[in-house]
CSV table of N, CA and C in Angstrom, one decimal:
chain,number,residue,atom,x,y,z
J,246,MET,N,100.9,63.0,52.3
J,246,MET,CA,102.5,62.3,52.7
J,246,MET,C,103.5,63.9,52.0
J,247,ALA,N,102.5,63.8,50.2
J,247,ALA,CA,103.5,65.1,49.6
J,247,ALA,C,103.3,66.5,49.5
J,248,LEU,N,102.4,66.5,51.3
J,248,LEU,CA,102.3,67.5,50.9
J,248,LEU,C,103.8,67.8,52.3
J,249,PHE,N,104.1,68.0,53.1
J,249,PHE,CA,104.2,68.0,54.1
J,249,PHE,C,105.9,67.7,53.4
J,250,GLY,N,106.1,66.8,52.4
J,250,GLY,CA,107.2,67.8,51.5
J,250,GLY,C,107.0,68.4,51.4
J,251,LEU,N,106.2,68.9,50.8
J,251,LEU,CA,106.3,70.3,50.5
J,251,LEU,C,106.8,71.4,51.3
J,252,LEU,N,107.1,70.9,52.4
J,252,LEU,CA,106.7,72.7,53.5
J,252,LEU,C,108.0,72.0,54.4
J,253,THR,N,108.6,71.7,53.9
J,253,THR,CA,110.2,70.9,54.7
J,253,THR,C,111.3,72.5,53.8
J,254,ARG,N,112.2,72.3,54.6
J,254,ARG,CA,113.1,73.2,53.6
J,254,ARG,C,114.2,72.8,53.9
J,255,PRO,N,115.6,73.6,53.1
J,255,PRO,CA,116.7,72.2,52.0
J,255,PRO,C,117.4,72.5,53.2
J,256,ASP,N,117.7,71.1,53.2
J,256,ASP,CA,118.7,71.2,54.3
J,256,ASP,C,120.2,71.9,54.1
J,257,ILE,N,120.8,72.9,54.1
J,257,ILE,CA,122.5,73.8,53.6
J,257,ILE,C,123.5,73.3,53.4
J,258,ASN,N,123.5,72.6,54.5
J,258,ASN,CA,124.6,71.0,54.1
J,258,ASN,C,124.6,70.4,53.0
J,259,VAL,N,123.6,69.3,53.0
J,259,VAL,CA,123.7,68.5,51.9
J,259,VAL,C,123.4,69.5,50.4
J,260,GLY,N,122.7,71.2,50.2
J,260,GLY,CA,123.4,71.3,49.6
J,260,GLY,C,124.5,71.3,49.0
J,261,VAL,N,125.3,72.1,49.9
J,261,VAL,CA,126.6,72.3,49.7
J,261,VAL,C,127.6,71.0,50.0
J,262,ALA,N,127.4,70.5,49.8
J,262,ALA,CA,128.2,69.1,49.8
J,262,ALA,C,127.4,68.5,48.0
J,263,GLU,N,126.7,69.3,47.7
J,263,GLU,CA,126.4,68.2,46.5
J,263,GLU,C,126.1,69.7,45.6
J,264,ALA,N,126.8,70.7,46.0
J,264,ALA,CA,127.3,71.5,45.0
J,264,ALA,C,128.7,71.2,45.3
J,265,ARG,N,129.3,70.5,46.1
J,265,ARG,CA,130.9,70.6,45.3
J,265,ARG,C,130.8,69.6,45.3
J,266,GLN,N,130.9,68.1,44.7
J,266,GLN,CA,130.7,67.2,43.8
J,266,GLN,C,129.5,67.3,42.8
J,267,THR,N,129.8,67.8,42.3
J,267,THR,CA,128.8,68.9,41.1
J,267,THR,C,130.1,69.3,40.7
J,268,PRO,N,130.1,68.5,38.9
J,268,PRO,CA,131.3,69.6,37.8
J,268,PRO,C,131.0,70.5,37.6
J,269,GLY,N,131.6,71.4,37.8
J,269,GLY,CA,131.2,73.2,37.2
J,269,GLY,C,129.7,74.1,37.9
J,270,ALA,N,130.0,73.3,38.9
J,270,ALA,CA,128.7,73.8,40.6
J,270,ALA,C,129.6,75.7,40.3
J,271,LEU,N,128.9,76.2,40.4
J,271,LEU,CA,128.5,77.6,41.3
J,271,LEU,C,127.7,77.8,43.1
J,272,LEU,N,127.9,77.8,43.8
J,272,LEU,CA,127.5,78.5,45.0
J,272,LEU,C,127.0,80.3,44.9
J,273,LEU,N,125.9,80.2,44.7
J,273,LEU,CA,125.5,82.2,45.1
J,273,LEU,C,125.3,81.9,46.1
J,274,ASP,N,125.6,83.0,47.1
J,274,ASP,CA,124.8,83.4,47.9
J,274,ASP,C,124.5,85.2,47.5
J,275,VAL,N,122.6,84.7,47.4
J,275,VAL,CA,122.2,86.2,47.0
J,275,VAL,C,122.0,86.8,48.8
J,276,ARG,N,122.2,87.0,49.1
J,276,ARG,CA,122.1,88.1,50.6
J,276,ARG,C,122.8,89.4,50.4
J,277,THR,N,123.4,90.1,50.4
J,277,THR,CA,123.7,92.0,50.2
J,277,THR,C,124.9,91.1,50.1
J,278,LYS,N,125.3,92.5,50.1
J,278,LYS,CA,127.4,91.8,49.5
J,278,LYS,C,127.4,92.8,51.5
J,279,ALA,N,127.2,93.1,52.3
J,279,ALA,CA,127.3,93.4,53.3
J,279,ALA,C,127.5,91.9,54.1
J,280,GLU,N,126.6,91.4,54.0
J,280,GLU,CA,125.9,90.4,55.0
J,280,GLU,C,126.7,89.2,54.4
J,281,TYR,N,127.3,88.8,52.9
J,281,TYR,CA,128.0,87.8,52.3
J,281,TYR,C,129.2,88.9,53.0
J,282,ASP,N,130.0,90.2,52.8
J,282,ASP,CA,131.2,90.3,53.5
J,282,ASP,C,132.0,89.8,55.1
J,283,ALA,N,130.8,89.9,55.6
J,283,ALA,CA,130.1,89.7,56.9
J,283,ALA,C,130.5,87.7,57.6
J,284,GLY,N,130.3,86.8,56.2
J,284,GLY,CA,130.6,84.8,56.4
J,284,GLY,C,129.8,85.2,55.6
J,285,HIS,N,130.5,84.3,55.2
J,285,HIS,CA,129.4,83.5,54.1
J,285,HIS,C,130.7,81.4,53.5
J,286,ILE,N,130.1,80.9,53.1
J,286,ILE,CA,130.2,79.3,52.8
J,286,ILE,C,131.4,79.6,52.1
J,287,ALA,N,132.8,78.7,52.4
J,287,ALA,CA,134.0,78.9,51.3
J,287,ALA,C,133.2,78.7,50.5
J,288,GLY,N,133.5,79.6,49.1
J,288,GLY,CA,134.0,79.2,47.8
J,288,GLY,C,132.8,79.6,47.0
J,289,SER,N,132.0,80.0,47.9
J,289,SER,CA,130.7,80.6,47.0
J,289,SER,C,130.9,82.4,46.5
J,290,ARG,N,130.4,82.5,45.7
J,290,ARG,CA,130.0,83.8,45.2
J,290,ARG,C,129.5,84.8,45.2
J,291,SER,N,128.9,86.1,46.1
J,291,SER,CA,128.7,86.4,45.9
J,291,SER,C,127.6,86.7,44.4
J,292,PHE,N,126.7,87.2,44.8
J,292,PHE,CA,125.0,88.0,43.9
J,292,PHE,C,124.1,88.0,44.1
J,293,PRO,N,124.0,89.4,45.0
J,293,PRO,CA,123.4,89.5,46.1
J,293,PRO,C,121.5,89.8,44.7
J,294,LEU,N,119.9,89.4,45.8
J,294,LEU,CA,119.3,89.5,44.9
J,294,LEU,C,118.9,90.6,43.6
J,295,ASP,N,119.2,91.4,44.1
J,295,ASP,CA,118.7,92.5,43.3
J,295,ASP,C,119.5,92.9,42.5
J,296,ALA,N,120.3,92.1,42.4
J,296,ALA,CA,121.4,92.0,41.1
J,296,ALA,C,121.4,90.6,40.0
J,297,LEU,N,120.1,90.1,40.4
J,297,LEU,CA,119.9,89.0,39.2
J,297,LEU,C,119.7,89.0,38.4
J,298,GLN,N,119.1,90.4,37.5
J,298,GLN,CA,118.7,90.7,36.4
J,298,GLN,C,120.6,90.7,35.8
J,299,GLN,N,121.8,91.0,36.3
J,299,GLN,CA,122.5,90.8,35.6
J,299,GLN,C,123.1,89.3,35.0
J,300,ALA,N,122.3,88.5,35.1
J,300,ALA,CA,122.9,87.1,35.7
J,300,ALA,C,122.9,86.1,34.2
J,301,PRO,N,122.5,87.5,33.6
J,301,PRO,CA,122.6,85.9,32.0
J,301,PRO,C,123.8,86.8,31.2
J,302,GLN,N,124.9,88.1,31.8
J,302,GLN,CA,125.5,88.8,31.4
J,302,GLN,C,127.3,87.7,32.2
J,303,VAL,N,126.2,87.6,32.8
J,303,VAL,CA,127.4,87.4,34.5
J,303,VAL,C,127.6,85.6,33.7
J,304,LEU,N,126.5,84.9,34.0
J,304,LEU,CA,126.4,83.2,33.4
J,304,LEU,C,125.5,83.3,32.0
J,305,PRO,N,126.5,82.9,31.1
J,305,PRO,CA,125.7,83.0,30.9
J,305,PRO,C,125.3,81.5,30.0
J,306,ASP,N,125.9,80.7,30.3
J,306,ASP,CA,125.6,79.2,30.4
J,306,ASP,C,124.2,78.2,31.1
J,307,LYS,N,123.4,78.7,30.7
J,307,LYS,CA,121.8,78.8,31.3
J,307,LYS,C,121.6,77.2,31.7
J,308,SER,N,122.9,76.4,31.6
J,308,SER,CA,123.0,74.5,32.1
J,308,SER,C,123.9,74.6,33.3
J,309,THR,N,124.7,76.2,33.8
J,309,THR,CA,125.3,75.7,34.7
J,309,THR,C,124.7,74.8,35.7
J,310,PRO,N,124.8,74.0,36.7
J,310,PRO,CA,124.7,74.2,37.8
J,310,PRO,C,124.8,75.0,38.8
J,311,LEU,N,123.3,75.7,39.7
J,311,LEU,CA,123.7,75.9,40.3
J,311,LEU,C,123.0,76.6,41.7
J,312,PHE,N,123.2,76.4,42.8
J,312,PHE,CA,123.1,76.2,44.5
J,312,PHE,C,124.0,77.9,45.1
J,313,VAL,N,121.4,78.0,45.3
J,313,VAL,CA,121.5,79.1,45.4
J,313,VAL,C,121.4,78.8,47.0
J,314,TYR,N,122.1,80.1,48.4
J,314,TYR,CA,121.3,80.2,49.6
J,314,TYR,C,121.8,81.6,49.9
J,315,CYS,N,121.1,82.0,51.2
J,315,CYS,CA,120.7,83.4,51.8
J,315,CYS,C,120.5,83.2,53.6
J,316,LEU,N,120.3,84.0,54.0
J,316,LEU,CA,120.1,84.1,55.4
J,316,LEU,C,119.4,82.2,55.9
J,317,SER,N,118.2,82.7,55.3
J,317,SER,CA,116.4,82.1,55.6
J,317,SER,C,116.7,81.4,55.1
J,318,GLY,N,116.7,81.0,53.7
J,318,GLY,CA,115.5,80.4,52.7
J,318,GLY,C,114.7,81.5,51.9
J,319,GLY,N,113.3,82.2,52.5
J,319,GLY,CA,113.4,83.5,51.8
J,319,GLY,C,114.0,83.8,50.1
J,320,ARG,N,115.2,84.4,50.7
J,320,ARG,CA,115.4,85.5,49.0
J,320,ARG,C,115.5,84.0,48.6
J,321,SER,N,117.2,83.3,49.2
J,321,SER,CA,117.0,81.4,47.7
J,321,SER,C,116.6,81.4,47.3
J,322,SER,N,114.9,81.4,47.9
J,322,SER,CA,113.5,80.9,47.3
J,322,SER,C,113.3,81.8,45.7
J,323,ARG,N,113.0,82.6,46.0
J,323,ARG,CA,113.1,83.8,45.1
J,323,ARG,C,114.1,83.8,43.9
J,324,ALA,N,115.2,83.7,44.6
J,324,ALA,CA,116.1,84.1,43.4
J,324,ALA,C,116.1,82.8,42.6
J,325,ALA,N,116.1,81.5,42.6
J,325,ALA,CA,116.4,80.2,42.2
J,325,ALA,C,115.6,80.6,41.3
J,326,ALA,N,113.3,80.9,41.9
J,326,ALA,CA,112.6,80.9,40.6
J,326,ALA,C,112.2,81.7,39.9
J,327,THR,N,112.5,83.2,40.3
J,327,THR,CA,113.5,84.1,39.4
J,327,THR,C,114.3,83.3,37.9
J,328,LEU,N,115.8,82.5,37.7
J,328,LEU,CA,117.0,82.0,37.8
J,328,LEU,C,115.6,81.0,36.6
J,329,LYS,N,115.0,80.4,37.1
J,329,LYS,CA,114.3,79.7,36.1
J,329,LYS,C,113.4,80.5,35.4
J,330,ARG,N,112.9,81.1,35.4
J,330,ARG,CA,112.1,82.1,34.6
J,330,ARG,C,112.8,82.5,33.5
J,331,MET,N,114.4,82.7,34.1
J,331,MET,CA,114.7,82.9,33.3
J,331,MET,C,115.9,82.2,32.2
J,332,GLY,N,115.4,80.8,32.3
J,332,GLY,CA,116.0,80.6,30.9
J,332,GLY,C,117.5,79.3,32.5
J,333,TYR,N,117.8,79.4,33.1
J,333,TYR,CA,118.0,78.5,33.9
J,333,TYR,C,117.8,77.4,33.9
J,334,THR,N,118.1,76.4,33.8
J,334,THR,CA,118.1,74.4,33.8
J,334,THR,C,118.0,73.9,35.0
J,335,ASN,N,119.4,74.4,35.2
J,335,ASN,CA,119.7,73.8,36.3
J,335,ASN,C,120.5,73.9,37.8
J,336,VAL,N,118.6,74.3,38.0
J,336,VAL,CA,118.8,75.8,39.7
J,336,VAL,C,118.3,74.7,40.8
J,337,LYS,N,119.3,75.3,42.3
J,337,LYS,CA,118.2,74.9,43.2
J,337,LYS,C,118.8,76.0,44.4
J,338,ASN,N,117.6,76.1,45.2
J,338,ASN,CA,117.5,76.7,46.2
J,338,ASN,C,117.9,75.3,47.6
J,339,ILE,N,119.0,75.8,48.3
J,339,ILE,CA,119.8,75.1,48.8
J,339,ILE,C,119.2,75.6,50.8
J,340,GLY,N,118.1,76.6,50.3
J,340,GLY,CA,118.2,77.5,52.3
J,340,GLY,C,118.7,78.2,52.9
J,341,GLY,N,119.2,78.7,53.9
J,341,GLY,CA,119.7,78.9,54.5
J,341,GLY,C,121.1,79.2,55.5
J,342,ILE,N,121.2,79.8,55.4
J,342,ILE,CA,123.1,79.8,56.1
J,342,ILE,C,122.7,79.8,57.7
J,343,THR,N,122.0,79.6,57.5
J,343,THR,CA,121.9,80.0,59.1
J,343,THR,C,121.3,78.3,60.0
J,344,GLY,N,121.8,77.2,59.1
J,344,GLY,CA,121.8,75.9,58.9
J,344,GLY,C,122.3,75.5,58.7
J,345,TYR,N,123.8,76.3,58.5
J,345,TYR,CA,125.0,75.5,57.5
J,345,TYR,C,125.9,75.6,59.3
J,346,THR,N,126.6,73.4,59.5
J,346,THR,CA,127.3,73.8,60.7
J,346,THR,C,128.7,74.0,59.8
J,347,GLY,N,129.7,74.1,59.0
J,347,GLY,CA,130.6,74.0,58.1
J,347,GLY,C,131.1,75.6,58.8
J,348,LYS,N,132.4,76.1,59.1
J,348,LYS,CA,132.9,77.9,58.7
J,348,LYS,C,132.2,78.1,58.6
J,349,ALA,N,132.0,79.1,58.6
J,349,ALA,CA,131.9,80.7,58.2
J,349,ALA,C,132.9,81.4,57.5
J,350,GLU,N,133.5,81.4,56.9
J,350,GLU,CA,134.6,82.3,56.3
J,350,GLU,C,134.6,83.9,55.5
J,351,ARG,N,135.4,85.3,55.8
J,351,ARG,CA,135.0,86.6,55.5
J,351,ARG,C,136.1,86.9,54.0
């Protein structure tokens, strides 16, 4: 049964709700700036995957709760793994915006 749990995708709606209930949390959209500008989750911050090397300068507190999403979950998975390797201790991949049932903003 544990194997099947590894194959399930995160529910972005649950992740967004958790981020909004977590004090000091940041909701990071790791898609490109153009994708972000076309529509994103309210309150999220654009932090493209290819800019993650700048994380220590932009996000100096490595204990900050980070909730990461992208389009379908692939880039957010890579981003979460990269941030963890960089020493961030509270990182959660919440999946892809394609599953988001709330209203995206521009």
